[in-house]
Tab-separated table of C-alpha atoms in Angstrom:
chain	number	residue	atom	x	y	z
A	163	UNK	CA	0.000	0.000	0.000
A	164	UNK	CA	1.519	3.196	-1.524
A	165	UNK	CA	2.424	6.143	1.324
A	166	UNK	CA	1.731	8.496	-2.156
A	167	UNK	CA	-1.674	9.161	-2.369
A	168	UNK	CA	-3.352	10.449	-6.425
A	169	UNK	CA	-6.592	10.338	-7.994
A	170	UNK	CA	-7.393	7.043	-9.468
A	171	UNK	CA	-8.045	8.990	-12.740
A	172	UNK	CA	-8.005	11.842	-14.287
A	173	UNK	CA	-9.426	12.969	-17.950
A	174	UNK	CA	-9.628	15.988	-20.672
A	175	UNK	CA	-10.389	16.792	-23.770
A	176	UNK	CA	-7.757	17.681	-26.708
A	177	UNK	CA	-6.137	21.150	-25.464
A	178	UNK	CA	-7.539	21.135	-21.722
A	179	UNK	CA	-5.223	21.334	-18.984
A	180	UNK	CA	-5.466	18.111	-16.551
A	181	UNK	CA	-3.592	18.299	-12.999
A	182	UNK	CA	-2.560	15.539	-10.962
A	183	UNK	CA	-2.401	15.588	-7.369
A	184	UNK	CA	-0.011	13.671	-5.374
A	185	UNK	CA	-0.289	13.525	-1.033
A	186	UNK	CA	2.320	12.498	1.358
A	187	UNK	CA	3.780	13.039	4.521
A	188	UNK	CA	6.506	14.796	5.946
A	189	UNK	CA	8.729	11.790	5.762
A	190	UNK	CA	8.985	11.466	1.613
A	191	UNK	CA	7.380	14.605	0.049
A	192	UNK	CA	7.692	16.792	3.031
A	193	UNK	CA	11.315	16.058	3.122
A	194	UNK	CA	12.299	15.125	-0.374
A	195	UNK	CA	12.108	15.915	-4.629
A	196	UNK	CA	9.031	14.700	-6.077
A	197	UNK	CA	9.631	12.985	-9.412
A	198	UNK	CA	6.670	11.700	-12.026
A	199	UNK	CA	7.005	9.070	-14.596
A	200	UNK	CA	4.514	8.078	-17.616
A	201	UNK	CA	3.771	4.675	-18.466
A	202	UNK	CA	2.166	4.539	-22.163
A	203	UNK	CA	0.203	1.306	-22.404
A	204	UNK	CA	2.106	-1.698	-22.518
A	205	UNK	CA	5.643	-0.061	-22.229
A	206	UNK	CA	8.302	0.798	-19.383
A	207	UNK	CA	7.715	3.450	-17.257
A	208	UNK	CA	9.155	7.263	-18.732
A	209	UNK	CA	10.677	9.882	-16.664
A	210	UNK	CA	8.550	12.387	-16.796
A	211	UNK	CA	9.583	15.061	-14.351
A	212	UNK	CA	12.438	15.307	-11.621
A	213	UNK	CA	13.482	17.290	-8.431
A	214	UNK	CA	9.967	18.915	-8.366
A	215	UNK	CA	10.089	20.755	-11.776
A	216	UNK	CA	12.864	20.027	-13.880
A	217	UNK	CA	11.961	18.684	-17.372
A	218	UNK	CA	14.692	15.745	-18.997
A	219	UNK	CA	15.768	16.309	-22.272
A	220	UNK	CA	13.081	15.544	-25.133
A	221	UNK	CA	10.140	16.220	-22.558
A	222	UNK	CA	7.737	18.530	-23.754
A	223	UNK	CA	7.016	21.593	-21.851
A	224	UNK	CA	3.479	20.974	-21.686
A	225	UNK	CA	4.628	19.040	-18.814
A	226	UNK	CA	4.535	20.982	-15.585
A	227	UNK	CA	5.514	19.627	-12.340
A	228	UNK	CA	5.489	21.701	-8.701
A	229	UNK	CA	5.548	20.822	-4.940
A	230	UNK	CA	4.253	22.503	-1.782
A	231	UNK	CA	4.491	21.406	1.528
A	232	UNK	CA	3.433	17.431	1.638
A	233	UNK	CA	2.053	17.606	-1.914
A	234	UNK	CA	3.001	17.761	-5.307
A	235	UNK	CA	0.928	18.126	-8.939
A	236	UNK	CA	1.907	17.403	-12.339
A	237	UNK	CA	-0.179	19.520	-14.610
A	238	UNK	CA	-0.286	18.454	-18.953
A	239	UNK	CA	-1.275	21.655	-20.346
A	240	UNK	CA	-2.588	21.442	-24.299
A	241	UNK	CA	-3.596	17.636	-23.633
A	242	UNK	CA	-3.110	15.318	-26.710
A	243	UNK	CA	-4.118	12.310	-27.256
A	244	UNK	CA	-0.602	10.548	-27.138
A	245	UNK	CA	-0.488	11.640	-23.325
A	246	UNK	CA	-3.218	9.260	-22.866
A	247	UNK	CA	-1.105	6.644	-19.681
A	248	UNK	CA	-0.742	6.076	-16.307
A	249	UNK	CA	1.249	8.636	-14.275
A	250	UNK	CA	3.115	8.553	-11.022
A	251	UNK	CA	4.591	10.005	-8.541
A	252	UNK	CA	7.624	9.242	-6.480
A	253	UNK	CA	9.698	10.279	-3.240
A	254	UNK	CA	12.042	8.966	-1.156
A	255	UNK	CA	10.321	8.078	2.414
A	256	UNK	CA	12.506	8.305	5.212
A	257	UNK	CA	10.457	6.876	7.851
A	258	UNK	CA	12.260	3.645	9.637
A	259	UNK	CA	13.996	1.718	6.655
A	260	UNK	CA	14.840	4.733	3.882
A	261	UNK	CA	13.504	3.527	0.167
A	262	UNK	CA	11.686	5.350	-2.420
A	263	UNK	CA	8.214	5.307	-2.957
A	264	UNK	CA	5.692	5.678	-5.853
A	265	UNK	CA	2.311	6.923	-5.967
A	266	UNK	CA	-0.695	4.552	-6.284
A	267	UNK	CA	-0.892	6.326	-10.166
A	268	UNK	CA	-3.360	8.168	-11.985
A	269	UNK	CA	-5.028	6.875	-15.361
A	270	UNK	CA	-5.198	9.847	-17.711
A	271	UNK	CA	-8.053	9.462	-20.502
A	272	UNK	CA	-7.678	11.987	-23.377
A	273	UNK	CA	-11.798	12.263	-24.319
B	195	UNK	CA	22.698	5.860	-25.359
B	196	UNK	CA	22.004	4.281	-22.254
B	197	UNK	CA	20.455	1.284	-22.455
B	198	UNK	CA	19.445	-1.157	-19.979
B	199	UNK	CA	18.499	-5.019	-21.420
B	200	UNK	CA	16.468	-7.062	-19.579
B	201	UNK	CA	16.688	-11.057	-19.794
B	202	UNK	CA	13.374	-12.886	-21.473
B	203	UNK	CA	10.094	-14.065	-20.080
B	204	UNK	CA	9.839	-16.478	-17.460
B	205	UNK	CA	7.011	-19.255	-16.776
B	206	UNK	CA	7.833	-20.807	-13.223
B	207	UNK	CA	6.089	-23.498	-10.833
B	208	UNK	CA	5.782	-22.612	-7.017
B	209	UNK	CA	8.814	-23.200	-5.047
B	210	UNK	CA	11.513	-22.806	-7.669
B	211	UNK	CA	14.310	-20.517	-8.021
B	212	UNK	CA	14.751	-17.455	-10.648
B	213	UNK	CA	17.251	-15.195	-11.263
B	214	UNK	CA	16.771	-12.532	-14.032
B	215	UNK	CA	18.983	-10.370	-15.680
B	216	UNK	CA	19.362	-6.707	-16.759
B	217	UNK	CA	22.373	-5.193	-18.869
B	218	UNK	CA	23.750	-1.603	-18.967
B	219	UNK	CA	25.386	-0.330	-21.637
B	220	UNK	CA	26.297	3.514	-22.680
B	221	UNK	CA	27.128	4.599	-19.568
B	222	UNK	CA	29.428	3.676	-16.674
B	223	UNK	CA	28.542	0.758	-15.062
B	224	UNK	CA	30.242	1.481	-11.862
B	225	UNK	CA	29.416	4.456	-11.128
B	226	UNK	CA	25.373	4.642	-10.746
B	227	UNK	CA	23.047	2.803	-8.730
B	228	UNK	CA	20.589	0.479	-10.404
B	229	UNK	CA	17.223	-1.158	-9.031
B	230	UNK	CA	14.683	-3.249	-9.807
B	231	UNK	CA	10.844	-1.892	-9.656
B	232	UNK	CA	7.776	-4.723	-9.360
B	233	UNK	CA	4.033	-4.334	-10.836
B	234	UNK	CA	1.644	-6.714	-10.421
B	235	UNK	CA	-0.807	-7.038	-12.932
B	236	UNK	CA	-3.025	-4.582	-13.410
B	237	UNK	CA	-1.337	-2.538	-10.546
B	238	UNK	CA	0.786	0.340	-9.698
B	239	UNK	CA	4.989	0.608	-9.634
B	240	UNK	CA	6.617	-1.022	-6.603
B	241	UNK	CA	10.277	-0.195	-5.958
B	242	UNK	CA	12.112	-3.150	-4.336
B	243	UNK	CA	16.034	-1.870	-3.888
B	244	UNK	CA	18.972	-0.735	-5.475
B	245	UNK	CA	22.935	-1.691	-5.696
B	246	UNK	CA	25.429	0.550	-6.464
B	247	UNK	CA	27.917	-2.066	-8.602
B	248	UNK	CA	30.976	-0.203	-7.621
B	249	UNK	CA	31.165	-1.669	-4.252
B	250	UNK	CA	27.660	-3.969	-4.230
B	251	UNK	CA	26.044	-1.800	-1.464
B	252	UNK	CA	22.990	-3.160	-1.478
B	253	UNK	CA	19.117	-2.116	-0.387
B	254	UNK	CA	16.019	-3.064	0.331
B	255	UNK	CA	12.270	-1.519	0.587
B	256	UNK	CA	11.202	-2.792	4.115
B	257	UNK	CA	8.516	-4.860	1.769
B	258	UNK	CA	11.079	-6.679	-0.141
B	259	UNK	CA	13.480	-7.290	2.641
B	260	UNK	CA	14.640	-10.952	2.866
B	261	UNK	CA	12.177	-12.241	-0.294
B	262	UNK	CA	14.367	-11.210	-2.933
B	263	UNK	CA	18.296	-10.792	-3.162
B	264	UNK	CA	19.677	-8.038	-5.750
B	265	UNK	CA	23.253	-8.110	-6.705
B	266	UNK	CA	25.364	-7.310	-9.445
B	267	UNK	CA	28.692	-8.584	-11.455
B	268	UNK	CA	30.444	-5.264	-12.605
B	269	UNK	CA	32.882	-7.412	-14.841
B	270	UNK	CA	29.752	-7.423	-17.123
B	271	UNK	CA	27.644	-4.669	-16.520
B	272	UNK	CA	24.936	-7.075	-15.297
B	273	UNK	CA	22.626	-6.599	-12.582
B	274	UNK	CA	20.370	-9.558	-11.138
B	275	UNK	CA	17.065	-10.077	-8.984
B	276	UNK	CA	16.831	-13.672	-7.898
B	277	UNK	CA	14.688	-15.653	-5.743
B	278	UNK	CA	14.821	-18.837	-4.011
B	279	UNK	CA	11.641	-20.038	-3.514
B	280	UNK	CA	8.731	-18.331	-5.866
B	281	UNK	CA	5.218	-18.083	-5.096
B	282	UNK	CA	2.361	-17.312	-7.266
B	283	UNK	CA	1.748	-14.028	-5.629
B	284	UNK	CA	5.280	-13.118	-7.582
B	285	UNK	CA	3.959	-12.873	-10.992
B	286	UNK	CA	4.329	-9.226	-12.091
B	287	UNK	CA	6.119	-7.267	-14.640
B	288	UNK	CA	9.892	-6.963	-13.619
B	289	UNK	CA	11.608	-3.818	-14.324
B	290	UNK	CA	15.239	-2.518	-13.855
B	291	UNK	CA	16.032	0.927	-13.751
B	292	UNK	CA	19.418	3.113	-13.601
B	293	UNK	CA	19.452	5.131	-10.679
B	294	UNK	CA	21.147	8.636	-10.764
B	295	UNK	CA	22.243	11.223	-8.055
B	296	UNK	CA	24.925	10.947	-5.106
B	297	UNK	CA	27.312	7.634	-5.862
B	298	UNK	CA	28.091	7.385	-2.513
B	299	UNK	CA	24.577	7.482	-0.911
B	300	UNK	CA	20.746	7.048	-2.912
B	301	UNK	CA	18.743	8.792	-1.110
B	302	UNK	CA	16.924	12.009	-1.545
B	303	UNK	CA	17.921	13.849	-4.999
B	304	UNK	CA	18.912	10.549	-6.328
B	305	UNK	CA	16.106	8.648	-8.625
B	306	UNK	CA	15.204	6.330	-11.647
B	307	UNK	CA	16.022	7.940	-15.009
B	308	UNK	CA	16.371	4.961	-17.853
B	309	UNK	CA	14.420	1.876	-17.771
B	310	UNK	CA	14.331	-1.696	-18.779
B	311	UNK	CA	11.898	-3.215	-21.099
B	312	UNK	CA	10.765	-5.428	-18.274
B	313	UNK	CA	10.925	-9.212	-17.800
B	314	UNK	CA	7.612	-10.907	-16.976
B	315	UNK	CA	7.615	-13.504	-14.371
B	316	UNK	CA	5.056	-16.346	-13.691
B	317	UNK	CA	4.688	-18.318	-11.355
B	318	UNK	CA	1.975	-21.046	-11.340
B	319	UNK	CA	1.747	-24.365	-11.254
């Protein structure tokens, strides 16, 4: 049972802007970067965003990521439908044994 | 190019052993952490533990601790999950994933950046 806490799904048309939220504690987001990957059906999971807000190389910048206190949101601005996947979050948690966490993921459905 | 290639599909029976593979290339071996993340079917990304093959510190999400063993043989830029004993409650989607940040200590700024394709695993009998 994930310690990351998102909305089971999300959805938008072509264009909208979609936001993801993202809920910890102050033991992993509270205390740590927030990163966000994107699994596309059927594939590996894609870095998406790291250390909050920074985009990797090849991202597009439709991809928005920020953090504020024990929470984080990724927001897709300009939806398309190729950003129709699963996205999650991820911290380190530094409660008892320190590993990193992901989010229980969000389905994203481009209407 | 960094790459990261995972070994093939698996069909097991209850009770045996596995060990699966993942190979870096395009990119120093040595000198990055690499882990291995579980989903179940039809669920969400679990991350199990990470190596760092320079030295073979190893560790372990308190979830994984003592059901899986993660090592590494730097000689080939080859990392490896392995189990002793399966159980059908390990089928899932195996991935492996490159690790970057602090060499010396994963923790904090330091997280997954290139992934494997993923080995499937199952078990059943």
């Amino acid at each position: 049972q994930s310690v990351l806490t998102q909305p089971p799904s999300a959805s938008g048309t072509p264009g909208q802007r979609v936001t993801i939220s993202c809920s910890g504690s102050s033991s992993n987001i509270g205390s740590n970067t927030v990163n966000w990957y994107q699994q596309l059906p059927g594939t590996a999971p894609k870095l998406l965003i790291y250390s909050n807000n920074q985009r990797p190389s090849g991202v597009p910048d439709r991809f928005s990521g920020s953090k504020s206190g024990t929470s984080a949101s990724l927001a897709i601005s300009g939806l398309q439908s190729e950003d129709e996947a699963d996205y999650y979050c991820a911290a380190w948690d530094d409660s008892l044994n320190v590993h990193y966490v992901f989010g229980t993921g969000t389905k994203v459905t481009v209407l | 190019e960094v790459q990261l290639v995972q070994s093939g599909a698996e069909v097991k029976k209850p009770g045996e052993s596995l060990k699966i593979s993942c190979k870096g290339s395009g990119y120093s071996f040595t000198s990055y952490w690499i882990g291995w993340v579980r989903q179940m079917p039809g669920k969400g990304l679990e991350w199990m533990g990470i190596i760092y093959p320079g030295d073979s510190d190893t560790r372990y999400s308190p979830s994984f601790q003592g059901q899986v063993t993660i090592s590494a043989d730097k000689s080939i830029s080859t990392a490896y999950l392995q189990w002793s004993s399966l159980k059908a409650s390990d089928t899932a989607m195996y991935y492996c994933a490159r690790h970057v940040g602090n060499p010396e200590y994963c923790g904090g700024d330091c997280f997954p950046d290139y992934w494997g394709q993923g080995t499937l695993v199952t078990v059943s009998s």
